Coordinates of C-alpha atoms and ligand atoms in Angstrom, one line a residue:
Chain A
M9 CA 87.2 95.1 137.7
K10 CA 89.4 93.4 140.3
S11 CA 92.7 95.2 140.7
F12 CA 95.9 93.7 139.4
T13 CA 99.6 94.4 139.0
Y14 CA 101.0 95.0 135.6
E15 CA 104.3 94.3 133.8
R16 CA 105.4 94.6 130.2
V17 CA 107.9 92.0 128.9
D18 CA 110.2 92.2 125.9
S19 CA 110.9 88.5 125.2
A20 CA 109.0 85.3 125.1
A21 CA 111.4 83.9 127.8
A22 CA 110.6 86.9 130.0
A23 CA 106.9 86.3 129.5
T24 CA 107.0 82.7 130.6
A25 CA 109.4 83.5 133.5
A26 CA 107.0 86.2 134.7
F27 CA 104.2 83.6 134.7
A28 CA 106.4 81.2 136.7
R29 CA 106.8 83.9 139.3
M30 CA 103.1 84.8 139.4
P31 CA 101.0 81.7 138.7
G32 CA 97.8 83.7 139.0
A33 CA 98.9 85.9 136.0
R34 CA 97.5 86.2 132.5
F35 CA 99.1 87.3 129.3
I36 CA 97.4 90.3 127.6
A37 CA 97.8 91.0 123.9
G38 CA 95.2 93.1 122.2
G39 CA 93.1 93.0 125.3
T40 CA 89.8 93.1 123.4
N41 CA 88.5 89.9 124.9
L42 CA 90.4 89.7 128.2
L43 CA 89.5 93.2 129.3
D44 CA 85.9 92.8 128.3
L45 CA 85.7 89.7 130.6
M46 CA 87.7 91.4 133.4
K47 CA 85.3 94.3 133.5
L48 CA 82.5 91.8 134.2
E49 CA 84.8 89.9 136.7
I50 CA 84.5 86.8 134.7
E51 CA 88.2 86.9 134.5
T52 CA 90.0 88.1 137.6
P53 CA 93.8 87.8 137.1
Q54 CA 96.0 89.3 139.9
H55 CA 98.8 90.1 137.5
L56 CA 98.9 91.0 133.8
I57 CA 101.9 90.2 131.6
D58 CA 101.7 92.5 128.6
V59 CA 103.0 90.5 125.6
S60 CA 101.7 93.0 123.0
R61 CA 105.1 94.4 122.2
L62 CA 107.0 91.1 121.8
A63 CA 108.8 90.9 118.5
L64 CA 106.4 88.2 117.4
D65 CA 104.7 90.6 114.9
K66 CA 106.1 89.3 111.6
I67 CA 104.8 87.1 108.9
E68 CA 107.7 85.0 107.4
A69 CA 108.0 82.4 104.7
T70 CA 108.9 78.9 106.1
A71 CA 111.4 76.5 104.6
E72 CA 108.4 74.3 103.6
G73 CA 106.9 77.0 101.4
G74 CA 104.3 78.1 104.0
L75 CA 104.0 81.0 106.3
R76 CA 104.9 81.5 110.0
I77 CA 102.5 84.1 111.5
G78 CA 103.8 85.7 114.7
A79 CA 101.4 85.5 117.6
M80 CA 101.2 89.3 117.9
V81 CA 100.4 90.0 114.3
R82 CA 97.2 92.0 114.3
N83 CA 94.2 90.7 112.6
T84 CA 94.2 93.7 110.2
D85 CA 97.8 93.1 109.2
L86 CA 97.3 89.4 108.7
A87 CA 94.2 90.0 106.5
S88 CA 96.1 92.6 104.5
D89 CA 99.3 90.7 103.9
A90 CA 99.8 90.2 100.1
R91 CA 100.9 86.5 100.5
V92 CA 97.9 85.8 102.6
R93 CA 95.5 87.5 100.2
R94 CA 97.0 85.6 97.2
D95 CA 97.6 82.1 98.7
Y96 CA 95.3 81.9 101.7
G97 CA 92.3 84.0 100.7
L98 CA 90.1 82.0 103.0
L99 CA 92.0 83.4 106.0
T100 CA 91.7 87.0 104.8
R101 CA 88.0 86.4 104.1
A102 CA 87.4 85.0 107.6
L103 CA 89.3 87.7 109.3
V104 CA 87.5 90.6 107.6
A105 CA 84.1 88.9 108.4
G106 CA 84.9 89.2 112.1
A107 CA 84.4 92.0 114.6
S108 CA 85.0 95.6 113.4
G109 CA 87.8 97.6 111.9
Q110 CA 88.7 99.1 115.3
L111 CA 88.8 95.7 117.0
R112 CA 90.8 94.0 114.2
N113 CA 93.4 96.7 114.5
K114 CA 94.0 95.5 118.1
A115 CA 93.2 91.8 118.0
T116 CA 96.1 89.5 117.7
T117 CA 96.5 86.1 116.1
A118 CA 97.0 84.3 119.5
G119 CA 94.3 86.3 121.2
N120 CA 91.8 85.5 118.5
L121 CA 92.4 81.8 118.8
L122 CA 92.0 82.0 122.6
Q123 CA 88.9 84.3 122.7
R124 CA 86.2 82.8 124.8
T125 CA 82.6 81.9 124.0
R126 CA 79.8 84.4 123.5
C127 CA 77.2 82.3 125.3
P128 CA 75.1 84.9 127.0
Y129 CA 74.9 82.9 130.3
F130 CA 78.7 82.8 130.4
Y131 CA 78.6 86.6 130.4
D132 CA 75.8 86.9 133.0
T133 CA 77.4 86.2 136.4
N134 CA 73.9 85.8 138.0
Q135 CA 73.4 82.6 136.0
P136 CA 74.8 79.1 136.5
C137 CA 77.6 78.3 134.0
N138 CA 79.9 75.4 134.2
K139 CA 82.5 77.1 132.0
R140 CA 82.6 80.2 134.2
K141 CA 82.0 78.4 137.6
P142 CA 82.7 74.7 137.3
G143 CA 79.9 72.6 138.9
S144 CA 77.3 75.4 138.9
G145 CA 75.2 74.0 136.0
C146 CA 74.5 75.2 132.5
A147 CA 71.8 77.8 132.1
A148 CA 71.9 77.5 128.3
I149 CA 70.6 73.9 128.3
G150 CA 66.8 74.6 128.5
G151 CA 67.4 78.3 128.2
F152 CA 67.9 80.5 125.2
N153 CA 70.2 78.5 123.0
R154 CA 69.7 79.6 119.5
L155 CA 73.4 80.4 119.1
H156 CA 74.6 77.2 120.7
A157 CA 76.4 74.1 119.5
V158 CA 74.8 71.3 117.6
V159 CA 77.9 69.0 117.5
G160 CA 80.5 68.1 120.1
A161 CA 78.6 69.5 123.0
S162 CA 78.2 67.7 126.4
D163 CA 75.6 67.7 129.2
A164 CA 77.8 70.2 131.0
C165 CA 78.2 72.8 128.2
I166 CA 76.8 73.6 124.7
A167 CA 78.8 76.7 123.9
T168 CA 80.3 77.5 120.6
H169 CA 83.8 78.9 119.8
P170 CA 83.2 82.3 118.3
S171 CA 86.3 82.8 116.2
D172 CA 86.0 83.3 112.4
M173 CA 89.8 83.2 111.9
A174 CA 90.1 79.8 113.5
V175 CA 87.7 78.3 111.0
A176 CA 90.0 79.3 108.1
M177 CA 93.0 78.1 110.1
R178 CA 91.4 74.7 110.5
A179 CA 90.7 74.4 106.8
L180 CA 94.3 75.4 106.1
D181 CA 95.7 72.8 108.5
A182 CA 97.5 75.4 110.7
A183 CA 99.7 74.5 113.6
I184 CA 100.1 76.5 116.8
E185 CA 103.7 77.0 118.1
T186 CA 104.2 77.5 121.8
V187 CA 106.9 77.7 124.4
D188 CA 106.4 76.8 128.1
A189 CA 108.1 78.1 131.2
A190 CA 110.9 75.6 131.0
G191 CA 111.6 76.9 127.5
K192 CA 110.3 73.8 125.8
A193 CA 108.7 74.5 122.4
R194 CA 106.1 72.5 120.7
A195 CA 103.8 72.7 117.6
I196 CA 100.1 71.7 118.1
P197 CA 98.0 71.0 115.0
I198 CA 94.9 73.1 115.2
A199 CA 92.8 69.9 115.0
E200 CA 94.1 69.0 118.4
F201 CA 94.2 72.4 120.0
Y202 CA 90.7 72.8 121.4
R203 CA 89.4 70.5 124.1
A204 CA 85.9 69.0 124.0
P205 CA 83.8 70.3 126.9
G206 CA 83.0 66.9 128.4
K207 CA 82.6 67.4 132.2
T208 CA 85.3 70.2 132.2
P209 CA 84.1 73.0 129.9
H210 CA 86.3 75.5 131.7
L211 CA 89.3 73.8 130.2
E212 CA 89.2 75.0 126.6
T213 CA 92.6 74.2 125.0
V214 CA 95.5 71.8 125.5
L215 CA 97.8 74.7 126.5
A216 CA 99.4 74.3 129.9
P217 CA 99.1 77.2 132.3
G218 CA 101.7 79.8 131.4
E219 CA 102.3 78.3 127.9
L220 CA 102.8 81.1 125.5
I221 CA 101.7 81.0 121.9
T222 CA 104.6 82.3 119.7
A223 CA 103.3 81.7 116.2
V224 CA 100.8 80.0 113.9
T225 CA 102.2 78.2 110.9
L226 CA 100.4 77.5 107.6
P227 CA 101.6 74.7 105.3
K228 CA 102.3 75.5 101.7
P229 CA 99.4 76.9 99.7
V230 CA 96.9 74.4 98.3
G231 CA 95.5 76.6 95.6
G232 CA 91.8 76.3 94.7
T233 CA 88.9 78.7 95.2
H234 CA 88.6 80.1 98.7
I235 CA 85.2 81.2 100.1
Y236 CA 84.1 82.1 103.6
H237 CA 80.4 82.5 104.1
K238 CA 79.2 83.8 107.4
V239 CA 75.5 83.9 108.3
R240 CA 74.6 86.4 111.0
D241 CA 71.7 88.4 112.3
R242 CA 73.0 91.7 110.8
A243 CA 75.2 92.2 107.8
S244 CA 78.3 93.3 109.7
Y245 CA 79.8 93.5 113.2
A246 CA 77.9 90.4 114.5
F247 CA 79.1 86.9 115.5
A248 CA 78.3 84.0 113.3
L249 CA 75.1 81.9 113.6
I250 CA 77.0 79.5 111.3
A251 CA 79.9 80.0 109.0
V252 CA 81.1 77.8 106.1
G253 CA 84.7 78.1 104.9
V254 CA 85.7 76.1 101.8
I255 CA 88.6 75.5 99.5
V256 CA 87.4 73.9 96.3
Q257 CA 89.7 72.6 93.5
R258 CA 88.8 72.6 89.8
D259 CA 87.9 68.9 90.0
G260 CA 85.4 69.5 92.7
T261 CA 87.4 68.1 95.6
G262 CA 88.3 70.2 98.5
R263 CA 88.0 71.1 102.2
V264 CA 85.2 72.4 104.4
A265 CA 85.3 73.8 107.9
L266 CA 82.3 75.2 109.9
G267 CA 82.0 77.9 112.4
G268 CA 79.2 78.5 114.9
V269 CA 78.3 74.8 115.3
G270 CA 80.6 73.5 118.0
Y271 CA 83.3 74.2 120.7
K272 CA 85.9 74.4 118.0
P273 CA 86.1 75.1 114.3
W274 CA 84.4 72.0 112.9
R275 CA 86.0 69.9 110.2
V276 CA 85.5 66.2 109.4
E277 CA 88.1 65.2 106.8
A278 CA 86.3 61.9 105.9
A279 CA 83.2 63.9 105.0
E280 CA 85.1 65.9 102.3
A281 CA 85.3 62.9 99.9
A282 CA 81.6 63.6 99.1
L283 CA 82.3 67.2 97.9
P284 CA 82.3 66.5 94.2
R285 CA 78.7 65.2 94.6
G286 CA 77.4 68.3 96.2
A287 CA 76.5 69.7 99.6
K288 CA 74.1 67.1 101.1
G289 CA 76.5 64.2 101.7
V290 CA 79.2 66.5 103.1
A291 CA 76.8 68.2 105.4
D292 CA 75.5 64.9 106.6
G293 CA 79.0 63.7 107.3
L294 CA 80.0 67.0 109.1
L295 CA 76.9 67.0 111.3
A296 CA 76.6 63.3 112.0
G297 CA 75.4 62.7 115.5
A298 CA 74.2 66.3 115.8
K299 CA 72.1 67.1 118.9
T300 CA 69.8 70.1 118.5
T301 CA 67.3 72.0 120.6
H302 CA 64.1 73.5 119.2
E303 CA 65.9 76.8 119.1
N304 CA 69.1 75.8 117.3
A305 CA 67.8 73.0 115.0
Y306 CA 67.7 75.5 112.2
K307 CA 71.5 75.3 112.0
L308 CA 71.4 71.9 110.3
P309 CA 69.5 72.9 107.2
L310 CA 71.3 76.3 107.2
V311 CA 74.7 74.6 107.0
E312 CA 73.6 72.4 104.1
R313 CA 72.0 75.2 102.2
T314 CA 74.9 77.6 102.8
L315 CA 77.3 74.9 101.7
A316 CA 75.3 74.3 98.5
G317 CA 75.3 78.1 97.8
V318 CA 79.0 78.3 98.4
L319 CA 79.8 75.3 96.1
A320 CA 77.7 76.8 93.3
Q321 CA 79.6 80.1 93.8
A322 CA 82.9 78.2 93.6
K323 CA 81.9 76.7 90.2
G324 CA 81.4 80.3 89.0
Chain B
M19 CA 82.3 107.5 136.6
Q20 CA 84.4 108.3 139.7
T21 CA 87.7 110.1 139.6
S22 CA 90.4 108.8 141.9
E23 CA 89.8 111.5 144.4
E24 CA 86.1 110.7 144.6
F25 CA 87.0 107.1 145.1
E26 CA 89.2 108.0 148.1
L27 CA 86.5 110.0 149.6
S28 CA 83.8 107.4 149.3
R29 CA 86.1 104.7 150.7
R30 CA 86.9 106.8 153.7
G31 CA 83.1 107.4 154.1
V32 CA 82.4 103.7 154.0
L33 CA 85.2 103.0 156.6
A34 CA 84.0 105.7 158.9
G35 CA 80.4 104.5 158.6
G36 CA 81.5 101.0 159.4
A37 CA 83.3 102.1 162.6
A38 CA 80.3 104.1 163.7
S39 CA 77.9 101.2 163.3
V40 CA 80.3 98.9 165.1
A41 CA 80.3 101.3 168.1
T42 CA 76.5 101.0 168.4
V43 CA 76.3 97.2 168.7
T44 CA 77.5 95.4 171.8
L45 CA 78.6 92.1 170.2
V46 CA 81.3 92.8 167.7
P47 CA 81.9 89.8 165.6
I48 CA 85.6 88.9 165.9
G49 CA 87.5 89.2 162.6
T50 CA 85.3 92.0 161.0
A51 CA 88.1 94.5 161.2
A52 CA 90.7 92.1 159.9
A53 CA 88.5 91.1 157.0
A54 CA 87.9 94.8 156.1
A55 CA 91.7 95.6 156.2
P56 CA 92.7 94.2 152.8
A57 CA 90.0 96.3 151.0
A58 CA 91.7 99.4 152.4
K59 CA 95.0 98.6 150.7
S60 CA 95.3 101.0 147.8
P61 CA 95.1 99.3 144.3
P62 CA 98.3 99.0 142.3
T63 CA 99.2 101.9 140.1
A64 CA 101.7 102.3 137.2
K65 CA 103.2 105.2 135.4
V66 CA 102.7 105.8 131.7
A67 CA 103.8 108.5 129.3
F68 CA 102.2 109.1 125.9
E69 CA 101.4 111.9 123.5
V70 CA 97.8 113.1 123.2
N71 CA 97.0 115.4 120.3
G72 CA 100.7 116.4 120.0
K73 CA 101.1 117.1 123.8
K74 CA 103.3 114.9 126.0
R75 CA 101.4 113.6 129.0
E76 CA 102.6 111.6 132.0
L77 CA 100.2 109.9 134.3
E78 CA 100.3 107.6 137.3
L79 CA 97.1 105.5 137.1
D80 CA 95.3 102.6 138.8
T81 CA 96.4 99.8 136.4
R82 CA 92.7 99.1 135.6
T83 CA 92.2 102.5 133.9
S84 CA 91.1 102.2 130.3
L85 CA 92.6 104.5 127.8
L86 CA 89.1 106.0 127.5
D87 CA 88.9 106.8 131.2
A88 CA 92.5 108.2 131.2
L89 CA 91.5 110.6 128.4
R90 CA 88.1 111.6 129.9
E91 CA 88.6 111.5 133.6
H92 CA 92.3 112.3 134.0
L93 CA 93.1 114.5 131.0
H94 CA 89.6 115.9 130.8
L95 CA 89.4 115.3 127.1
T96 CA 85.7 114.5 127.2
G97 CA 85.1 114.6 123.4
T98 CA 85.7 110.9 123.3
K99 CA 82.5 109.2 124.5
K100 CA 81.7 106.1 126.5
G101 CA 78.8 104.2 125.0
C102 CA 79.0 100.6 126.0
D103 CA 82.5 100.2 127.5
H104 CA 82.6 96.8 125.9
G105 CA 83.8 97.3 122.3
Q106 CA 80.3 97.1 120.9
C107 CA 79.4 100.6 119.8
G108 CA 82.5 102.6 118.6
A109 CA 81.7 105.8 120.6
C110 CA 85.2 105.6 122.2
T111 CA 87.1 105.4 118.9
V112 CA 90.4 107.2 118.9
I113 CA 93.4 107.0 116.6
V114 CA 96.6 105.5 118.1
D115 CA 99.7 105.6 116.0
G116 CA 97.6 106.1 112.9
R117 CA 95.1 103.3 113.6
R118 CA 91.6 103.5 115.0
I119 CA 90.9 101.5 118.1
N120 CA 88.2 101.2 120.8
S121 CA 89.7 103.1 123.7
C122 CA 87.4 101.3 126.1
L123 CA 89.0 97.9 125.5
T124 CA 92.6 98.9 126.1
L125 CA 94.5 99.7 129.2
A126 CA 96.1 103.2 129.4
V127 CA 99.3 101.7 130.9
M128 CA 99.8 99.6 127.7
H129 CA 100.2 102.8 125.6
E130 CA 103.7 103.9 126.7
G131 CA 105.2 106.1 124.0
D132 CA 102.1 106.0 121.7
K133 CA 100.7 108.9 119.8
I134 CA 97.0 109.3 120.4
T135 CA 94.7 111.5 118.4
T136 CA 91.2 112.3 119.8
I137 CA 88.4 114.3 118.3
E138 CA 89.9 117.4 120.0
G139 CA 93.2 116.8 118.1
L140 CA 91.6 116.5 114.7
G141 CA 90.4 120.1 114.6
T142 CA 89.0 122.9 116.6
P143 CA 85.7 124.8 116.3
D144 CA 87.5 127.6 114.3
K145 CA 89.8 125.2 112.4
M146 CA 87.8 122.1 111.7
H147 CA 89.2 119.0 110.1
A148 CA 87.6 118.4 106.7
M149 CA 85.7 115.4 108.1
Q150 CA 84.3 117.5 111.0
D151 CA 83.2 120.1 108.5
A152 CA 81.5 117.6 106.3
F153 CA 79.6 116.1 109.2
V154 CA 78.2 119.6 109.9
T155 CA 77.4 120.3 106.3
H156 CA 75.6 116.9 105.8
D157 CA 74.0 116.9 109.2
G158 CA 75.8 113.6 110.1
Y159 CA 74.2 113.4 113.6
Q160 CA 71.2 114.0 115.7
C161 CA 72.1 113.9 119.4
G162 CA 75.8 113.9 118.6
Y163 CA 76.9 111.3 121.1
C164 CA 78.3 108.8 118.6
T165 CA 79.8 111.6 116.4
P166 CA 83.4 112.0 117.8
G167 CA 83.8 108.2 117.4
Q168 CA 82.2 108.3 113.9
I169 CA 84.5 111.1 112.8
C170 CA 87.7 109.5 114.2
S171 CA 86.7 106.2 112.6
A172 CA 85.9 107.9 109.2
V173 CA 89.2 109.6 109.0
A174 CA 91.0 106.3 109.7
V175 CA 88.8 104.4 107.2
L176 CA 89.9 106.6 104.3
D177 CA 93.5 106.0 105.3
E178 CA 92.8 102.2 105.5
I179 CA 91.4 102.2 102.0
K180 CA 94.3 104.2 100.7
A181 CA 96.7 101.7 102.4
G182 CA 94.9 98.9 100.5
I183 CA 93.5 97.1 103.5
P184 CA 90.7 94.8 102.3
S185 CA 87.2 94.6 103.8
H186 CA 84.4 92.0 103.9
V187 CA 82.8 93.6 100.8
T188 CA 86.1 93.9 98.8
A189 CA 85.3 91.7 95.7
D190 CA 88.8 91.1 94.5
L191 CA 91.5 90.5 97.2
G192 CA 94.2 91.0 94.5
A193 CA 93.1 94.5 93.7
A194 CA 93.2 97.7 95.7
P195 CA 89.9 98.4 97.4
A196 CA 87.8 101.3 96.0
V197 CA 86.1 104.1 97.9
T198 CA 82.5 103.2 97.4
K199 CA 79.4 103.6 99.5
V200 CA 79.3 99.9 100.0
E201 CA 82.9 99.8 101.2
L202 CA 82.3 102.8 103.5
R203 CA 79.2 101.3 105.1
E204 CA 80.9 98.0 105.8
R205 CA 84.0 99.7 107.2
M206 CA 82.0 102.0 109.4
S207 CA 79.9 99.1 110.9
G208 CA 81.9 99.3 114.2
N209 CA 80.3 102.7 114.9
I210 CA 76.7 102.4 116.0
C211 CA 74.4 105.5 115.8
R212 CA 71.4 105.1 118.0
C213 CA 69.8 108.1 116.2
G214 CA 70.2 106.4 112.9
A215 CA 72.0 109.2 111.1
Y216 CA 73.8 106.7 109.0
S217 CA 72.8 107.9 105.5
N218 CA 74.0 111.5 106.3
I219 CA 77.2 110.1 107.8
I220 CA 77.9 108.2 104.6
D221 CA 77.2 111.4 102.6
A222 CA 79.7 113.3 104.8
I223 CA 82.4 110.7 104.3
T224 CA 81.9 110.3 100.5
D225 CA 82.1 114.1 100.3
V226 CA 85.5 114.2 101.9
A227 CA 86.7 111.2 99.9
G228 CA 85.5 113.0 96.7
V229 CA 83.1 110.2 95.7
K230 CA 80.1 111.0 93.6
A231 CA 76.9 110.3 95.6
Ligands
FAD409 C1 82.0 93.7 120.0 C2 82.9 92.6 119.5 C3 82.6 91.9 118.4 C4 83.4 90.8 118.0 N1 83.1 90.1 116.8 C5 83.8 89.1 116.5 C6 83.5 88.3 115.3 O1 82.5 88.6 114.6 N2 84.3 87.3 115.0 C7 85.4 86.9 115.7 O2 86.1 86.0 115.4 N3 85.8 87.7 116.8 C8 85.0 88.7 117.2 N4 85.3 89.4 118.3 C9 86.4 88.9 119.2 C10 87.8 89.4 118.8 O3 88.2 88.8 117.6 C11 88.7 89.0 119.9 O4 88.4 89.8 121.1 C12 90.2 89.2 119.6 O5 90.6 88.4 118.5 C13 91.1 88.8 120.8 O6 92.4 89.1 120.5 P1 93.3 90.0 121.5 O7 94.6 90.0 121.0 O8 92.6 91.2 121.8 O9 93.2 89.0 122.8 P2 93.3 89.3 124.4 O10 92.0 89.9 124.9 O11 94.6 90.1 124.7 O12 93.5 87.9 124.9 C14 92.6 86.8 124.8 C15 93.1 85.6 125.6 O13 94.3 85.1 125.0 C16 95.3 85.0 125.9 N5 96.6 85.3 125.1 C17 96.8 86.4 124.3 N6 98.0 86.3 123.7 C18 98.5 85.1 124.1 C19 99.7 84.4 123.8 N7 100.6 84.8 122.9 N8 99.9 83.1 124.4 C20 99.0 82.6 125.2 N9 97.9 83.2 125.6 C21 97.6 84.4 125.0 C22 95.0 86.0 127.0 O14 95.6 85.6 128.2 C23 93.5 85.9 127.0 O15 93.1 84.8 127.8 C24 84.6 90.5 118.7 C25 84.9 91.2 119.9 C26 84.1 92.3 120.3 C27 84.4 93.0 121.5
SF4_410 S1 76.7 76.6 127.3 FE1 78.6 76.5 128.4 S2 79.2 78.7 128.5 FE2 76.9 78.6 128.2 S3 76.0 78.6 130.2 FE3 76.2 76.5 129.6 S4 78.2 75.9 130.5 FE4 78.1 78.2 130.5
FES411 S1 82.4 102.6 124.5 FE1 84.0 101.6 123.5 S2 83.0 100.6 121.9 FE2 81.3 101.3 123.1
FES412 S1 73.8 111.0 116.5 FE1 72.8 110.2 118.3 S2 73.8 108.3 118.4 FE2 74.5 109.0 116.6

């Protein structure tokens, strides 16, 4: 690990001001992704700004009837909140399908959204990787890419976003609240939060350097049956091959978001109109234009069949 | 792993070796000494005070020190093990402010004021914690390397179920989770046992929880 200086801040304003002073700095929250990557010198910040004790650790009701989830709320606490369990069951289900009990006790809402890909070549510093080292190439294209993206990828990068939580947030129409160094606040719909890899896969979100996530808001509950089905190589403590998150209403209408297929949680609202007629049409719409390799082509039928299973389960 | 003293020694060794080799060549490339200089600057440190197993501890650490290395290398509490150092095995599990975490994926300096419990703090050989006792009774290990992490995790898991924290296998999110083998297996999945002592581990935990096998 490269050495770094460390400071703990006690307000969002102090956090962004610290970044303005030290532009090579990074925020650290739970540390479960950042430290992992720093040990491998994939991330090499010169300064760490510890935001883990900011008072952004509450889940509050919003005036619109939804919830505002503080950026520092731990994954365990978010999954356990009585309102989340009752009204946003998909979110609890997605959270508890991710990582381990130990990791969820540390992982934060903001850190989870910003966790980086699990592409093995991103982790292996001996390999070319445009995300880790822009312009070096992509070892996954033509390499082992069973875990990689089937939609939204580019010639520069075919990595997936590994978060389970983000899939639920996407289906629930979450928005990400931030504040920048000038003190300017904004809310970014999760649909617009992640950047397509294009030619610049190292740029992953629309956040500006030093922009701090303060909260994630959920609109008022939409009811329905919430199911998160994660398909993985072992029954627990493994990243998704694919994941299907649904909210299905009594009349068969609803929402679907996928994990493990692209650089962001994947949702195509227009495809959802086909939901009352079953999985096929929806899967076709979601995966339109998919580009597969011989190693990850299995993801297309797996999505459709998992969705079919989940819809049958929702009918009860 | 190197202690900070060993690190100092080896660095001096490297620098001395470098000077000696320079002396034997006639053409010294200009800038070599200057380029080596920044490496000699000592890495940033920070102070931290926390409580480990009921004892106040104060350390000044290289900021890079994980909580795991602080416990093992600086406080010599070697019960907590390093398996993967990347959050993938659970051998380093300790309990911080009542919650189990992977001590390898957290910086020691981030734990100012925290109360940390390691396997040494749960019980002692003559006064074992019920969970330690049950692991012995049920042979919940073979080599024992994962065991301190398994035991710390298991103690916290029973508290998590009591606190109503749901898991991936909890059928009804509206109801309190039950202490069942299925729940325990899922909740213990963050602790890998290379020897495969899993079934005895679950027997030990169910014994402590008072669940019928
Ligand atoms: C073995 C293992 C298995 C895992 N399995 C899964 C899994 O199955 N599913 C899953 O979804 N996840 C999984 N994870 C990933 C885990 O969920 C993430 O590591 C975690 O959510 C990151 O949160 P954190 O608070 O620890 O982030 P940190 O590591 O602290 O930060 C991550 C990034 O976010 C930035 N950041 C943090 N807070 C803010 C803020 N407020 N504003 C702006 N930037 C910020 C940091 O600078 C850093 O770049 C796994 C991790 C491990 C180690
Ligand atoms: S898929 Fe993306 S992250 Fe993986 S090697 Fe290629 S560029 Fe790197
Ligand atoms: S050593 Fe920490 S999880 Fe493996
Ligand atoms: S007893 Fe050997 S690793 Fe678990």
